[in-house]
Coordinates of C-alpha atoms in Angstrom, one line a residue:
X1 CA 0.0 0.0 0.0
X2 CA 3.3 2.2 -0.4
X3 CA 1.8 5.4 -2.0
X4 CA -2.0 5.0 -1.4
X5 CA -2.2 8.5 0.2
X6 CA -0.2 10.3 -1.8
X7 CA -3.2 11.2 -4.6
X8 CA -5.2 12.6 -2.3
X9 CA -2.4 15.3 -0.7
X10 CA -3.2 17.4 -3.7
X11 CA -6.6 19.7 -2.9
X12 CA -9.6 18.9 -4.8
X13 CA -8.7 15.5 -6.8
X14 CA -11.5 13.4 -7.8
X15 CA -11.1 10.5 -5.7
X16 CA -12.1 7.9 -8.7
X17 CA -8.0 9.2 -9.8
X18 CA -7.2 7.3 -6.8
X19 CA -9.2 4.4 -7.8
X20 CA -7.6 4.5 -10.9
X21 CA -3.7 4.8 -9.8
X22 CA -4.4 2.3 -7.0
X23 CA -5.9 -0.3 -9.5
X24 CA -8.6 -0.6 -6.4
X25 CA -12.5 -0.5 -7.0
X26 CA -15.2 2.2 -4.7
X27 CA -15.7 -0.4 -2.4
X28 CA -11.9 -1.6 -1.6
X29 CA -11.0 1.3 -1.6
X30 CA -13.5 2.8 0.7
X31 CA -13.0 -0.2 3.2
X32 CA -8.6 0.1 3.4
X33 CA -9.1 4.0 4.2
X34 CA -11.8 3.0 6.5
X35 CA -9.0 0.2 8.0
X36 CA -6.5 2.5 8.0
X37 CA -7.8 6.5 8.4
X38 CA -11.0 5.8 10.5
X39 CA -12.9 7.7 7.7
X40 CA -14.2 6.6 3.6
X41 CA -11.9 8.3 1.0
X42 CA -14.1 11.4 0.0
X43 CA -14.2 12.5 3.6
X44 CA -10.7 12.3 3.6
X45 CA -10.3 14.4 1.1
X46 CA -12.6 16.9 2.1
X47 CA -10.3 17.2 5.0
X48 CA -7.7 17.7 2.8
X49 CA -9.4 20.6 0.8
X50 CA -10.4 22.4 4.2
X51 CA -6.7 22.0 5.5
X52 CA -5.2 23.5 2.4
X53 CA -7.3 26.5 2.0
X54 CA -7.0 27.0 5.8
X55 CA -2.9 26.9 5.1
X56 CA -3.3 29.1 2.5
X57 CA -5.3 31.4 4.9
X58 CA -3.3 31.2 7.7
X59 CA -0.4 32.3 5.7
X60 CA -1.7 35.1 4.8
X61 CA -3.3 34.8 1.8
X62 CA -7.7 36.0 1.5
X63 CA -10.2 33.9 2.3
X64 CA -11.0 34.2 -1.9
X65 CA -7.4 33.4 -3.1
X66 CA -7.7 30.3 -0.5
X67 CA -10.4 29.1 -2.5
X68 CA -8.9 29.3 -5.2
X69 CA -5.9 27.5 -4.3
X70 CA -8.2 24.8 -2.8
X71 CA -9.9 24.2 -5.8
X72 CA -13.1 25.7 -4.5
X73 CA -15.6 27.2 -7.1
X74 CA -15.6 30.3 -4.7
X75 CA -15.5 31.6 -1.7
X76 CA -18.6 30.9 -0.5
X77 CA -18.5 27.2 -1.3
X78 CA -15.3 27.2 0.9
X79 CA -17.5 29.7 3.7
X80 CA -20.2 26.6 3.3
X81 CA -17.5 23.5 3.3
X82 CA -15.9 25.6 6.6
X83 CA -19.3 25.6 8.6
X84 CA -20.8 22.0 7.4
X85 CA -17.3 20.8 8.7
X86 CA -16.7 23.1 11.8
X87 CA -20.2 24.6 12.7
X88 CA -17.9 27.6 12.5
X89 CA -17.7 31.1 9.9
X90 CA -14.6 31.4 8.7
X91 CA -13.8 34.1 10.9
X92 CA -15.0 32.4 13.9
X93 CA -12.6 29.5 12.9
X94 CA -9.9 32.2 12.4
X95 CA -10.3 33.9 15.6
X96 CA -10.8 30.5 17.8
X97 CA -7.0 30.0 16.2
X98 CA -6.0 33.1 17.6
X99 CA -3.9 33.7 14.4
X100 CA -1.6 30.1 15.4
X101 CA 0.5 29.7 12.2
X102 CA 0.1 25.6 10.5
X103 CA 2.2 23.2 13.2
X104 CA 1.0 25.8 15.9
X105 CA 0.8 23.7 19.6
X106 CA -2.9 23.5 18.9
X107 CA -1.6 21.2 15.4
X108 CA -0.7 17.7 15.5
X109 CA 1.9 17.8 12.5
X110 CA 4.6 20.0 11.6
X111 CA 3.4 22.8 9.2
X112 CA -0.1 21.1 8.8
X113 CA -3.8 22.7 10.1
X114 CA -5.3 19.6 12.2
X115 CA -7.4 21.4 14.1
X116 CA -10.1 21.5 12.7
X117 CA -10.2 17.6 12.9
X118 CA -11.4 18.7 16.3
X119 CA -14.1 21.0 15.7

């Protein structure tokens, strides 16, 4: 399974690429990342989506050009994702953070947002 991650570190990919590069059908696939992440593979990667655009946030970038970079279709589809995964605004999300940089004490991993795995 050396690899099986890595196509869903990238913000936005459809998660039948994975199936494809994996050479695993929905419902293998669905079941290892429910072995191994606790959670089914497009859950994952809207995890994934919500920590980049939060990165890009947090460094500084606007809430619009973090959509962007997250592959949103705007910034309110990224203002919707933030609250149906948070029960948070944006700005509440922000300002719970206190302005912590990614890999901030409230992080679990170096330069990463895991936070809001919390919320």
């Amino acid at each position: 399974m050396s690899g099986w991650n890595s196509g869903l570190s990238s913000a936005g990919r459809p998660v039948r690429d994975v199936q494809r590069d994996v050479g695993w059908g929905a419902r293998r696939l669905r079941t290892r990342f429910l072995e191994q992440v606790g959670m089914p593979p497009k859950s994952m990667a809207r995890v994934l989506r919500l920590q980049t655009a939060l990165r890009a946030r947090l460094s500084g970038r606007t809430w619009a050009q973090a959509a962007v970079l997250a592959r949103f279709h705007d910034q309110a589809h990224l203002s919707h994702e933030v609250r149906a995964m948070t029960g948070l605004t944006p700005g509440r999300l922000a300002e719970l953070r206190h302005g912590a940089p990614p890999g901030s004490a409230l992080d679990r991993l170096p330069g990463r947002v895991t936070s809001v795995l919390l919320g």
